[in-house]
Amino acid sequence: MPPIFIILALLFVALFILVTVLEKYGKRRSEEELSKITRYIFPLVGIVLLAQLLYMLFR
């Protein structure tokens, strides 16, 4: 089996374990807390995309 399939399989297993553990032991968040968190997501994604664009242009 090629190494890429082994890596992908390990990533999916780790993701499955992480999701199940977080669902069991994770803290439930209120709508107010979620709105505060989501307020920062789009600006952070924009900054990352801009940094990636600059990296690609000046590489």
C-alpha atoms as one frame of an Amber mdcrd trajectory, in Angstrom:
protein
   0.000   0.000   0.000   1.458   3.401  -0.946   2.457   5.664   1.948  -0.095
   8.340   0.987  -2.977   5.941   1.684  -1.489   5.015   5.043  -1.187   8.689
   5.965  -4.755   9.402   4.842  -6.079   6.418   6.796  -4.268   7.573   9.938
  -5.632  11.092   9.526  -9.209   9.814   9.213  -8.799   7.589  12.259  -7.374
  10.500  14.266 -10.207  12.759  13.115 -12.802  10.155  14.094 -11.260   9.751
  17.545 -10.980  13.506  18.039 -14.591  14.148  17.058 -15.941  11.427  19.336
 -13.858  12.598  22.306 -14.828  16.240  21.774 -18.508  15.360  21.528 -18.331
  13.394  24.750 -16.183  15.721  26.876 -16.484  19.052  25.056 -18.111  22.056
  26.656 -21.489  23.094  25.252 -21.425  26.696  24.106 -24.270  29.180  24.127
 -25.399  31.135  21.078 -23.699  34.273  22.441 -20.349  32.498  22.785 -20.646
  31.041  19.296 -21.450  34.436  17.789 -18.365  35.910  19.481 -16.193  33.132
  18.079 -17.627  33.291  14.554 -17.072  37.034  14.474 -13.323  36.363  14.175
 -13.431  33.509  11.660 -13.962  35.488   8.431 -11.266  38.124   9.114  -8.789
  35.369  10.009  -9.591  33.450   6.833  -9.128  36.663   4.850  -5.747  37.319
   6.451  -4.599  33.773   5.704  -5.738  34.043   2.080  -3.975  37.381   1.682
  -0.783  35.995   3.207  -0.937  32.983   0.888  -1.477  35.253  -2.125   1.506
  37.419  -1.171   3.601  34.319  -0.588   2.714  32.968  -4.036   3.357  36.302
  -5.765   6.739  37.019  -4.196   8.111  33.493  -4.083
